[in-house]
mmCIF file of C-alpha atoms and ligand atoms in Angstrom:
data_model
loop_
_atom_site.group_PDB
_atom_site.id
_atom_site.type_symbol
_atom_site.label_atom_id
_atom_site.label_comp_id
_atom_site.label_asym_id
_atom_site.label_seq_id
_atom_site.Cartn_x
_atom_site.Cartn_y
_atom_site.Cartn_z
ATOM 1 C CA UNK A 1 0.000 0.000 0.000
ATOM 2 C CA UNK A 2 1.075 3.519 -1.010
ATOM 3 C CA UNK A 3 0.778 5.661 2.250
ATOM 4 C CA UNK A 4 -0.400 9.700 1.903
ATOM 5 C CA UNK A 5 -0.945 12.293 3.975
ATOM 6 C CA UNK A 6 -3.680 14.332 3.959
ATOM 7 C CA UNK A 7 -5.239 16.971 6.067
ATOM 8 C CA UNK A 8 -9.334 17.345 6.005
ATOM 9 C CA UNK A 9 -11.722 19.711 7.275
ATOM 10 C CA UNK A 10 -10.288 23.518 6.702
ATOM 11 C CA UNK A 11 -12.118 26.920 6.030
ATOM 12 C CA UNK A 12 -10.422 29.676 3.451
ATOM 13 C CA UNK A 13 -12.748 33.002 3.215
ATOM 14 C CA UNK A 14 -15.115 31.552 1.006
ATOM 15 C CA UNK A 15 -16.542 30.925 4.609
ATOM 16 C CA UNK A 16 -14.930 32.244 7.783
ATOM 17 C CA UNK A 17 -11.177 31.123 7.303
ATOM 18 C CA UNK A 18 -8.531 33.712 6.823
ATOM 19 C CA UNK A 19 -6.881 32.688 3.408
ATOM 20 C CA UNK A 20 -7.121 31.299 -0.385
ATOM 21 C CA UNK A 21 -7.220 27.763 -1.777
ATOM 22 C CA UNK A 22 -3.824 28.723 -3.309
ATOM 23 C CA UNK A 23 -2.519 30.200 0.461
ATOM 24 C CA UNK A 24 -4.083 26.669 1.871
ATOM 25 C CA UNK A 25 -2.631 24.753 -0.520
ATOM 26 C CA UNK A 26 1.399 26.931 -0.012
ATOM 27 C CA UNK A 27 0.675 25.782 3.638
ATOM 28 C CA UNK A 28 0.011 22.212 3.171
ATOM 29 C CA UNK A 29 3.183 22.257 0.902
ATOM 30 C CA UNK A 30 5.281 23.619 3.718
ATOM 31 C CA UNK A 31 4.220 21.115 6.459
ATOM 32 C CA UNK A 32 5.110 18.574 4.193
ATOM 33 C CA UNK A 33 1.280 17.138 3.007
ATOM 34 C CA UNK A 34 0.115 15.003 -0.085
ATOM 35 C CA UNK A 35 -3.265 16.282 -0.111
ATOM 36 C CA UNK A 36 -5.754 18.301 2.065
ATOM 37 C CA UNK A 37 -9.822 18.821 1.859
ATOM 38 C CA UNK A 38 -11.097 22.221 2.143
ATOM 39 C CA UNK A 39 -14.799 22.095 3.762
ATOM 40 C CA UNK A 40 -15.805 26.060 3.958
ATOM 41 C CA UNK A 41 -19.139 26.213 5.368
ATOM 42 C CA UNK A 42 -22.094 25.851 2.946
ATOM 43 C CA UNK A 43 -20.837 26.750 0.058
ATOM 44 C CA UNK A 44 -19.398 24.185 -2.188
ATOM 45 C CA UNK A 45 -16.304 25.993 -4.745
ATOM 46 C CA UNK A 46 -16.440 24.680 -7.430
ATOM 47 C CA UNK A 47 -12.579 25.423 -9.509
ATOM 48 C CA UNK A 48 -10.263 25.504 -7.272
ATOM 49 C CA UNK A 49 -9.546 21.816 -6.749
ATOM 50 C CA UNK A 50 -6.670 20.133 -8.610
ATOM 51 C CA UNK A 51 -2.726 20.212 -7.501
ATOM 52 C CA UNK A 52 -0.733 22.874 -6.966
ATOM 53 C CA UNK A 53 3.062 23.106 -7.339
ATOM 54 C CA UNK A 54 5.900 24.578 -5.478
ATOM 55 C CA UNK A 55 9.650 23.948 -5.258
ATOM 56 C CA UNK A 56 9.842 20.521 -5.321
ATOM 57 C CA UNK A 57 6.510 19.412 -3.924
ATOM 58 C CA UNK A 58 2.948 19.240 -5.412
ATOM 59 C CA UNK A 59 -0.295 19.052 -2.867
ATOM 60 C CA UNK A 60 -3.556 17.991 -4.226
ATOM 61 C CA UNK A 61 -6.566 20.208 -2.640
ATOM 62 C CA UNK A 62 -9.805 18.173 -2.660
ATOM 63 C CA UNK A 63 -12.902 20.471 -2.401
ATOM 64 C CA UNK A 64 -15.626 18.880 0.161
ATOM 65 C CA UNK A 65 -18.244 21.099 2.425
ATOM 66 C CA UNK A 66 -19.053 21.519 6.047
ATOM 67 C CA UNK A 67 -22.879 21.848 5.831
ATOM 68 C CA UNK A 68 -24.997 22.478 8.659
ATOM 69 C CA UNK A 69 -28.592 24.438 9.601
ATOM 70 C CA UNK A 70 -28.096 27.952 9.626
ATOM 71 C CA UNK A 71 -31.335 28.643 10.711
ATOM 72 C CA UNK A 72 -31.212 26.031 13.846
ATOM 73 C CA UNK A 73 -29.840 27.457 17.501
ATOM 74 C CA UNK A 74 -27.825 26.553 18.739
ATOM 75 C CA UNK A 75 -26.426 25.841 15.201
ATOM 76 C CA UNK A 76 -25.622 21.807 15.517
ATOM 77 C CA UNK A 77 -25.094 18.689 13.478
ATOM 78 C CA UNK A 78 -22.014 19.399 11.494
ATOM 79 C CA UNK A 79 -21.441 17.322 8.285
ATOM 80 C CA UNK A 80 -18.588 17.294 6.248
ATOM 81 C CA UNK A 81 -19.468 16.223 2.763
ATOM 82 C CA UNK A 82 -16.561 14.869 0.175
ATOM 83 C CA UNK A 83 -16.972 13.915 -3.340
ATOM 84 C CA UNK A 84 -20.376 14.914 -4.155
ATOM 85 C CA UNK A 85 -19.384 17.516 -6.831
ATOM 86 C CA UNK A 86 -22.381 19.696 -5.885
ATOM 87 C CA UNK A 87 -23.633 22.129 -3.818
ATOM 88 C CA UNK A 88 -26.112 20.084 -1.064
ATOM 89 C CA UNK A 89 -26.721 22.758 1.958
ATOM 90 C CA UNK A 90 -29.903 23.379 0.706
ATOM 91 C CA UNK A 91 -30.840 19.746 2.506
ATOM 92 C CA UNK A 92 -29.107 21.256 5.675
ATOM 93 C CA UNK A 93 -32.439 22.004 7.368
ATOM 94 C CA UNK A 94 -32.755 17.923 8.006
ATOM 95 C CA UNK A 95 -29.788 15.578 8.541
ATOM 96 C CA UNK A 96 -31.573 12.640 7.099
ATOM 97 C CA UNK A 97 -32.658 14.692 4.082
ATOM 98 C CA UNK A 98 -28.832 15.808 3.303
ATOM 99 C CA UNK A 99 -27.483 11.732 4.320
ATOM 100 C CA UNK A 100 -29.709 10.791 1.374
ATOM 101 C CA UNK A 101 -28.712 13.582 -1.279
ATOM 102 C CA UNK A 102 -24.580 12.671 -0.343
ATOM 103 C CA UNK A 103 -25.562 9.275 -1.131
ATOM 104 C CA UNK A 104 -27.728 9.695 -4.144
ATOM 105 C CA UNK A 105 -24.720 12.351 -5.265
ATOM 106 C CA UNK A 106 -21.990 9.513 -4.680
ATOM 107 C CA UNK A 107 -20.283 11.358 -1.647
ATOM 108 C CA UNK A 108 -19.043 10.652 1.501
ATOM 109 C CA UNK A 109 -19.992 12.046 4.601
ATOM 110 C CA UNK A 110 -18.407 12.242 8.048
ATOM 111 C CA UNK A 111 -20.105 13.959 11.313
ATOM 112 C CA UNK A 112 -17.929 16.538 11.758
ATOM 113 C CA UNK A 113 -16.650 17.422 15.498
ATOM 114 C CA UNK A 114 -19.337 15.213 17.222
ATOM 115 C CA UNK A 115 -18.530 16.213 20.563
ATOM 116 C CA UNK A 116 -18.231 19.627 20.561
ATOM 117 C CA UNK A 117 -18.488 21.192 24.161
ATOM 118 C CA UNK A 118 -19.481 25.291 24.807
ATOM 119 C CA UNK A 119 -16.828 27.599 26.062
ATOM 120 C CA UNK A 120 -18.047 30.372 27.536
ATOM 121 C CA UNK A 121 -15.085 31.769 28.438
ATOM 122 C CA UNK A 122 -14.234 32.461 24.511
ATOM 123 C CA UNK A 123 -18.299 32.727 23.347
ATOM 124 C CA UNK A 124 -18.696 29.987 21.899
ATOM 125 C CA UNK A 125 -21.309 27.008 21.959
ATOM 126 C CA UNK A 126 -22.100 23.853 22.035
ATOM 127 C CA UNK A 127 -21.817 22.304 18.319
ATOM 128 C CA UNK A 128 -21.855 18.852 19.034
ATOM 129 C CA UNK A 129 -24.087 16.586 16.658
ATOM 130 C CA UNK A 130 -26.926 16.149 18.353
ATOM 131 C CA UNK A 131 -29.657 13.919 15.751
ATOM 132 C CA UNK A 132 -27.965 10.214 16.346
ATOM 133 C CA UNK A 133 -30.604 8.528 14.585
ATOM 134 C CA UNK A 134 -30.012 9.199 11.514
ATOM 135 C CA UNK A 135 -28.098 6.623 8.866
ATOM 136 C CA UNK A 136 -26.317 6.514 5.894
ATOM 137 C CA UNK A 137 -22.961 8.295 7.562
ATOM 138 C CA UNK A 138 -19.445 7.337 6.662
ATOM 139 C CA UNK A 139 -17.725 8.067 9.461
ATOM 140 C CA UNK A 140 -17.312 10.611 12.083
ATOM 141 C CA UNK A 141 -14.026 13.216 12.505
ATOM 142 C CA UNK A 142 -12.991 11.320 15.843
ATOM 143 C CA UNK A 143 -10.141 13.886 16.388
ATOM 144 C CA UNK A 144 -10.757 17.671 15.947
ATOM 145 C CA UNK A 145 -8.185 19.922 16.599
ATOM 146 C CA UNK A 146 -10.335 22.736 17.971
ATOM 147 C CA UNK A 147 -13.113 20.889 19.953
ATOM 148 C CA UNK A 148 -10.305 19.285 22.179
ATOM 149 C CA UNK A 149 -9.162 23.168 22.661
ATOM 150 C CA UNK A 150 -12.590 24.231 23.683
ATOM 151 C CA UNK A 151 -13.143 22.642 27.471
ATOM 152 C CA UNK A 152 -9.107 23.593 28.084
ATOM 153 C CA UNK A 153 -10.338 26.918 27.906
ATOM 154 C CA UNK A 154 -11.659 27.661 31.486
ATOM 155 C CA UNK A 155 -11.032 31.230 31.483
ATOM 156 C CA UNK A 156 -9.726 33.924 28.826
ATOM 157 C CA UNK A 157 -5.959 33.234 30.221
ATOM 158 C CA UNK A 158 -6.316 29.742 29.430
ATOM 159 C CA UNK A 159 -7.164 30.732 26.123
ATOM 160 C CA UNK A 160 -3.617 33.163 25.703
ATOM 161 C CA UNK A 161 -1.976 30.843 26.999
ATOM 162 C CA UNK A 162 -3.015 27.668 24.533
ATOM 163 C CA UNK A 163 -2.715 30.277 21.464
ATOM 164 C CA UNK A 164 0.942 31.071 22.679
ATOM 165 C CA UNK A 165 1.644 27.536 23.297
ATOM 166 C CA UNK A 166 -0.404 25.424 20.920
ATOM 167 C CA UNK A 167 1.689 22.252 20.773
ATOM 168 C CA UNK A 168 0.522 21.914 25.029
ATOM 169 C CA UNK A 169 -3.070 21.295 23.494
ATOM 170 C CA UNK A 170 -3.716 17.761 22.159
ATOM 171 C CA UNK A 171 -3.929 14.798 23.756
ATOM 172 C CA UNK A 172 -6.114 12.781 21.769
ATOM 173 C CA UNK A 173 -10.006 12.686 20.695
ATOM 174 C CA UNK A 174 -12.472 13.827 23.668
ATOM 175 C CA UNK A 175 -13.328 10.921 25.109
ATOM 176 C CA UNK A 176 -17.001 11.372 25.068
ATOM 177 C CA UNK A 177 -16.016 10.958 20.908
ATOM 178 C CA UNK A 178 -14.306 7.619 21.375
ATOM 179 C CA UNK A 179 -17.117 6.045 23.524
ATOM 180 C CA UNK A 180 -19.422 7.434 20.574
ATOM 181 C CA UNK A 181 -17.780 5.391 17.967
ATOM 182 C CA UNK A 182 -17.257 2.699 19.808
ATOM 183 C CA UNK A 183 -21.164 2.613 20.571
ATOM 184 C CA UNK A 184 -21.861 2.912 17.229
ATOM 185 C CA UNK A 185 -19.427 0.497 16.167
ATOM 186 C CA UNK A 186 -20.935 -2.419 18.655
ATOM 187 C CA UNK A 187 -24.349 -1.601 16.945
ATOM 188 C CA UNK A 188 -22.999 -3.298 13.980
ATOM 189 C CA UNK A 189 -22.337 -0.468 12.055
ATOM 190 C CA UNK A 190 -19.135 -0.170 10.384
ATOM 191 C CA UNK A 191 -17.951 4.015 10.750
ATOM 192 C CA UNK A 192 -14.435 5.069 9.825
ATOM 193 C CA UNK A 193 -12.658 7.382 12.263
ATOM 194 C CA UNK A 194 -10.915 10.867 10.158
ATOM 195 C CA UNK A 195 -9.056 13.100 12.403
ATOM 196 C CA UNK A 196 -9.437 16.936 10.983
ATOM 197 C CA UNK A 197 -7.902 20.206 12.093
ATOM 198 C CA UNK A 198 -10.904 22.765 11.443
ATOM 199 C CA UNK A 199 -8.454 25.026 10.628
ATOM 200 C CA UNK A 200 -9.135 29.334 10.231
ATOM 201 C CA UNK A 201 -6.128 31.236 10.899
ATOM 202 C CA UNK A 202 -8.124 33.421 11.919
ATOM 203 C CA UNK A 203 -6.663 37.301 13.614
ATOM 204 C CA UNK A 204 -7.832 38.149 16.921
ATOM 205 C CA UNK A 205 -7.019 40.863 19.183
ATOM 206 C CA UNK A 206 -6.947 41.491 22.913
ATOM 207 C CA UNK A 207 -6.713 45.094 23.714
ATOM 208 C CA UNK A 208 -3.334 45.993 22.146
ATOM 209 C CA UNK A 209 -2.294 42.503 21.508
ATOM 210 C CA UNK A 210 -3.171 40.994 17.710
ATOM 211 C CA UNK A 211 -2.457 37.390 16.936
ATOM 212 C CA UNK A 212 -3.214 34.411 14.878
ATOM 213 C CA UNK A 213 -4.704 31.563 16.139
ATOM 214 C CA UNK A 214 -3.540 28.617 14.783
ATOM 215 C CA UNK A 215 -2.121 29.153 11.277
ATOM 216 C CA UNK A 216 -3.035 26.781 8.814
ATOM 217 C CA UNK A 217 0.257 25.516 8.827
ATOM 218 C CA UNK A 218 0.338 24.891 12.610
ATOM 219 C CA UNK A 219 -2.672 22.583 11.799
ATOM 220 C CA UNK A 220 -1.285 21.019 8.915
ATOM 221 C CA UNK A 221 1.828 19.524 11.421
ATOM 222 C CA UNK A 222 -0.707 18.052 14.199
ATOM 223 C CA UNK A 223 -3.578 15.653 13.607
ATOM 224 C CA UNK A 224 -4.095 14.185 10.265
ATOM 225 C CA UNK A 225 -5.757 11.104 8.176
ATOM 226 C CA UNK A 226 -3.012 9.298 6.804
ATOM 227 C CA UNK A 227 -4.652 6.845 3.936
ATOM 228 C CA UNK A 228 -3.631 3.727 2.415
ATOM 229 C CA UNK A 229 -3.638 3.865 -1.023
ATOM 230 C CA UNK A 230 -3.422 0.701 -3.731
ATOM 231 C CA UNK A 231 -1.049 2.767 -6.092
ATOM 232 C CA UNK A 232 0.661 6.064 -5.403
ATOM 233 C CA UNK A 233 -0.480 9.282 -6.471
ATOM 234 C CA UNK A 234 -0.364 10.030 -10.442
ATOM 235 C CA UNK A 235 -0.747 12.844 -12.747
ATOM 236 C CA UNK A 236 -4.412 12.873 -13.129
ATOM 237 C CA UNK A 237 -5.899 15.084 -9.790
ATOM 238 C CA UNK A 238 -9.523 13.411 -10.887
ATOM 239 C CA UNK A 239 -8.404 9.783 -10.331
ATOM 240 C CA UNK A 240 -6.071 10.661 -7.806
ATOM 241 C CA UNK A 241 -8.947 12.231 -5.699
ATOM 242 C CA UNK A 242 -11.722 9.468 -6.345
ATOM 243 C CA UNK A 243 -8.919 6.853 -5.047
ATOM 244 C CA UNK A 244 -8.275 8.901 -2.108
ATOM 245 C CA UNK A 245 -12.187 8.776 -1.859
ATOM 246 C CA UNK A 246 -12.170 5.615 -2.157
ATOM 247 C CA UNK A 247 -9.837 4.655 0.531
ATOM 248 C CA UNK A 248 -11.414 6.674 2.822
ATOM 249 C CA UNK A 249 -14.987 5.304 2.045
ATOM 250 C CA UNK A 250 -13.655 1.583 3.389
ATOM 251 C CA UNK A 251 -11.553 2.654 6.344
ATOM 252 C CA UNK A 252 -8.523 2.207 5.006
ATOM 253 C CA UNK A 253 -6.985 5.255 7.046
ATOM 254 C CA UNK A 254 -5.185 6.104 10.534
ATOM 255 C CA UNK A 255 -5.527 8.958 12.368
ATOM 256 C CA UNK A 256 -2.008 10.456 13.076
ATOM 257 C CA UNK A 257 -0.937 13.279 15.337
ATOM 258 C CA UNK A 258 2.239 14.139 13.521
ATOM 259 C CA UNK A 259 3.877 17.115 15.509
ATOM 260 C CA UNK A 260 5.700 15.147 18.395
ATOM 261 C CA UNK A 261 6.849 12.494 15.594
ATOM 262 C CA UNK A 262 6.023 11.259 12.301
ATOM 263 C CA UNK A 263 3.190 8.548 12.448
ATOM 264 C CA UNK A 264 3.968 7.596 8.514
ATOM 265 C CA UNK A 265 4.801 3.992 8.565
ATOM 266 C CA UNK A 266 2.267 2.798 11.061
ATOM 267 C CA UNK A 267 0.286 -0.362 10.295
ATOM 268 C CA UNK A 268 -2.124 -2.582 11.468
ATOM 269 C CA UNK A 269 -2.765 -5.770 9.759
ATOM 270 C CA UNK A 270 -4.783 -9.130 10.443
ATOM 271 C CA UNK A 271 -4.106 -12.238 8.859
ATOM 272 C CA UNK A 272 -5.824 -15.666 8.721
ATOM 273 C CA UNK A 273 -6.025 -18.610 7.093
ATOM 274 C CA UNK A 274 -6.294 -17.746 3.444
ATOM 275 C CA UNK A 275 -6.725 -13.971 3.503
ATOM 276 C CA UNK A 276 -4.867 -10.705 4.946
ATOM 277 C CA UNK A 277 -6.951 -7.762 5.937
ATOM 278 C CA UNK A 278 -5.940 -4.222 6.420
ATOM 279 C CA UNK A 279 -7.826 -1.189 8.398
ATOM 280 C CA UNK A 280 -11.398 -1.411 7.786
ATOM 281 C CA UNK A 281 -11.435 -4.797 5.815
ATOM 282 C CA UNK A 282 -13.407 -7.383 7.136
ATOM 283 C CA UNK A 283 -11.518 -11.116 7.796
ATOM 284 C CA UNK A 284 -13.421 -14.907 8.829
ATOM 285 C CA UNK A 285 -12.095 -15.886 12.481
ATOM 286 C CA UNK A 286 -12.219 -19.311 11.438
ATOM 287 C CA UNK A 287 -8.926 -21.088 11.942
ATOM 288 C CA UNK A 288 -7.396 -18.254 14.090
ATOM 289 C CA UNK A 289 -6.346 -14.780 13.291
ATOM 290 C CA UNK A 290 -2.881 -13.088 13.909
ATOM 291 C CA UNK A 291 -3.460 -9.229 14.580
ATOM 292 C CA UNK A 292 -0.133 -7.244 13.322
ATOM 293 C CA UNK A 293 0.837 -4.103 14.352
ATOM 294 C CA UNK A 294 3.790 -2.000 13.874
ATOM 295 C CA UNK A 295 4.329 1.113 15.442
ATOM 296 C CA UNK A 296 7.005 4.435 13.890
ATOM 297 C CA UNK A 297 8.975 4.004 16.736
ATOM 298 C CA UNK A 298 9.152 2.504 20.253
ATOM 299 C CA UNK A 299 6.434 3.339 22.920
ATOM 300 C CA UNK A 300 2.588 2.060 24.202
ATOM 301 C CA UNK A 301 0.001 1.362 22.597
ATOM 302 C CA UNK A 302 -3.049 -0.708 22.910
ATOM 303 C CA UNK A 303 -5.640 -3.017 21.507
ATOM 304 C CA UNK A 304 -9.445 -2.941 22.159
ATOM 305 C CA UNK A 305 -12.231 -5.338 21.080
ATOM 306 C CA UNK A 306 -15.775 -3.882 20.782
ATOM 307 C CA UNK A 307 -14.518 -0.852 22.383
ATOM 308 C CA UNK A 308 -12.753 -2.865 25.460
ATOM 309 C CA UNK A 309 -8.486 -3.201 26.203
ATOM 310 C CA UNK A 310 -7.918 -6.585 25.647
ATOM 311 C CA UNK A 311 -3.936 -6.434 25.845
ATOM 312 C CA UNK A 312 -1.482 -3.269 26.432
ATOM 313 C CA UNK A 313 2.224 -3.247 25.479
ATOM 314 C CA UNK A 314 4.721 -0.776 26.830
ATOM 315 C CA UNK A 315 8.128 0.115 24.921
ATOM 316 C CA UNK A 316 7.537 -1.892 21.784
ATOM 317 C CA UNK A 317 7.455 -1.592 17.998
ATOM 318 C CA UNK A 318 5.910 -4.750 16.940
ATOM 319 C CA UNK A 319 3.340 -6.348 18.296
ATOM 320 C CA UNK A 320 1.123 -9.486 18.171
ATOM 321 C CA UNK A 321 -1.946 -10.757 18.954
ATOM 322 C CA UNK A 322 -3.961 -13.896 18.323
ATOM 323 C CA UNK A 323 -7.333 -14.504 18.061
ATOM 324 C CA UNK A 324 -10.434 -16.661 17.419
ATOM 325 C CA UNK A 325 -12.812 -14.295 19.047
ATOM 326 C CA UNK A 326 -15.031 -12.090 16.354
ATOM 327 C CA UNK A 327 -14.959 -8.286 17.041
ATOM 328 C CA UNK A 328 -14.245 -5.453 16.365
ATOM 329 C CA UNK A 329 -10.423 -4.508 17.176
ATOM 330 C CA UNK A 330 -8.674 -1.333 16.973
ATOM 331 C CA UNK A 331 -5.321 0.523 18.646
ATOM 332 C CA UNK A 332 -4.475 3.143 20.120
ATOM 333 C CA UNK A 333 -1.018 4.526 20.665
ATOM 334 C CA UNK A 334 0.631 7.058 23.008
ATOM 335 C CA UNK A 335 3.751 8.859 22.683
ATOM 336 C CA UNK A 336 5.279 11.242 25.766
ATOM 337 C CA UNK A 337 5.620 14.824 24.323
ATOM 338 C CA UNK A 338 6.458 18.052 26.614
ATOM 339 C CA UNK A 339 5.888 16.287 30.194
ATOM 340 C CA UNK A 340 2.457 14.418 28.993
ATOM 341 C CA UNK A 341 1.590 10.952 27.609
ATOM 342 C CA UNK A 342 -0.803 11.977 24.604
ATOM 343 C CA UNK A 343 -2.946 10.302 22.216
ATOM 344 C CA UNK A 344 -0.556 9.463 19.392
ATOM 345 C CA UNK A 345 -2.002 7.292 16.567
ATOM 346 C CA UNK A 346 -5.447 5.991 16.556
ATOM 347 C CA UNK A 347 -6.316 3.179 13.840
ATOM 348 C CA UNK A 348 -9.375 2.538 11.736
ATOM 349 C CA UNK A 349 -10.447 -1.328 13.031
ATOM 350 C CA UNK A 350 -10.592 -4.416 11.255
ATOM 351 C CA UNK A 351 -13.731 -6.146 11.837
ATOM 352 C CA UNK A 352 -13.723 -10.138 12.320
ATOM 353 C CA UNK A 353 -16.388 -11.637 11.749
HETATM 354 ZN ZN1 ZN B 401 -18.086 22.757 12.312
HETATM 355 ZN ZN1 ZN B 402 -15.244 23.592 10.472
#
């Protein structure tokens, strides 16, 4: 497999972000991405898209949506819609509704920042997605850069003191977020986990002071969706995007945070009797199955079935684990970065069945 890395879930001024497609994709460049999927907020720009070229590097930009009601208060249900190729918020006034236009349109679409708590402190509400019945979702963005910022945020100091010192802020998806997907995920339902960064770069000012928060590029170093590809990336941005698509539509992805190391290179594989599976493949328990996983460099990580730690290891690249027990199984790994143990990687599972 042909590994990429790609940052989802951005805003540029088309909605309330602070720069271009063109600045975006300069950014992505610098910190090093393949790819990255603007989502501006009900509007769907069409042109942009395609890749962009610098010294020595090329980014593909993928053009996607973040659609929700406009009209509702407080304003919920974030979606993030890739691949549909058309403009969809007018189905934003009901979830269901806009599920069922992404699918007739051939899209994908992930609940963006599902836990999403207020903080008062800074104005700003509660956004979590609230309508859980509804079906037809890809995934969910398990890790968003800016909800885990919002319940740090006690008090305006907090707040100057996180902008100042942004690499002090994650420590992996909100917790209420994992035991969400894992709910989900022991209803049967298969939902692929996308970390995004939600990024603005947005100015703000405090009395004399005048800073931006988080610059795209600052984003574009912390959490991303690495994806598994079958071939690399090509000339063509069209196929290049609809494999990415693709990819991402079966779970074949990892969620990375990249700024205390590189993540590129992790893997977790099962294999049984006549097949091998990879993130969000499906493999028959019959005969045993040997779970694989190999980590970027020494540390801890664990394993959980149906949402449970079934085995931890501590100081270790490689790791095994045999099975004959259907479920769902996924890892999490942690890496120690300035005094903390912090969420690290976070895989897609493989489901056996
Ligand atoms: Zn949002
Ligand atoms: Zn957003």
């Amino acid at each position: 497999m042909h590994e990429i890395i790609l940052n989802l879930h951005m805003h540029t001024r088309y909605s309330d972000g602070a720069g271009s497609h063109a600045e975006l994709a300069n950014a992505a460049m610098s910190a090093g991405l393949d790819a990255i999927i603007v989502t501006d907020h009900n509007v769907w720009v069409n042109g942009p898209a395609g890749y962009y070229k610098g010294v020595n590097r090329r980014v593909l930009l993928m053009v996607g949506e973040e659609i929700h009601d406009q009209a509702r208060q407080p304003q919920k249900n974030h979606l993030l819609v890739f691949g549909a190729q058309r403009e969809l918020a007018t189905f934003a006034h009901d979830p269901q509704l806009l599920l069922d236009a992404v699918s007739r349109a051939g899209g994908l679409a992930f609940i963006a920042h599902p836990v999403d708590p207020a903080a008062p402190s800074v104005n700003q509400g509660d956004i979590s997605w609230v309508d859980w019945n509804v079906h037809g979702f890809t995934g969910l963005e398990l890790w968003n850069g800016f909800s885990e910022f919002k319940p740090r945020i006690q008090s305006k100091l907090h707040a100057i003191f996180y902008v100042y010192f942004p690499r002090r802020i994650a420590r992996g998806p909100l917790p209420e977020s994992l035991h969400r997907w894992d709910e989900l995920l022991a209803s049967g339902r298969r939902v692929v986990a996308i970390g995004g960064s939600d990024a603005h770069s947005n100015t703000r000012r405090l009395g004399p002071l005048r800073w931006t928060v988080f610059p795209y590029e600052f984003h574009f170093r912390t959490v991303n969706t690495h994806v598994l590809l079958p071939r690399p990336l090509g000339a063509d941005s069209a196929s290049d995007t609809s494999m990415i698509l693709d990819a991402l539509r079966q779970g074949h992805c990892f969620i990375g945070y990249d700024l205390p190391a590189p993540t590129r290179g992790f893997s977790l594989t099962a294999h049984g009797l006549q097949q091998t599976a990879q993130m969000g493949d499906e493999l028959d328990c019959k005969g045993g199955v040997t779970l694989k996983i190999r980590l970027p460099r020494r540390t801890g990580c664990r394993l959980l079935k149906d949402g449970k730690p079934v085995r931890t290891w501590h100081d270790r690249d490689i790791c095994t684990y045999i099975t004959t027990e259907p479920g769902v199984y996924r890892v999490e790994v942690f890496i120690d970065y300035l005094g903390q143990r912090r969420g690290w990687i976070y895989s897609n599972p493989v489901y056996v069945v």
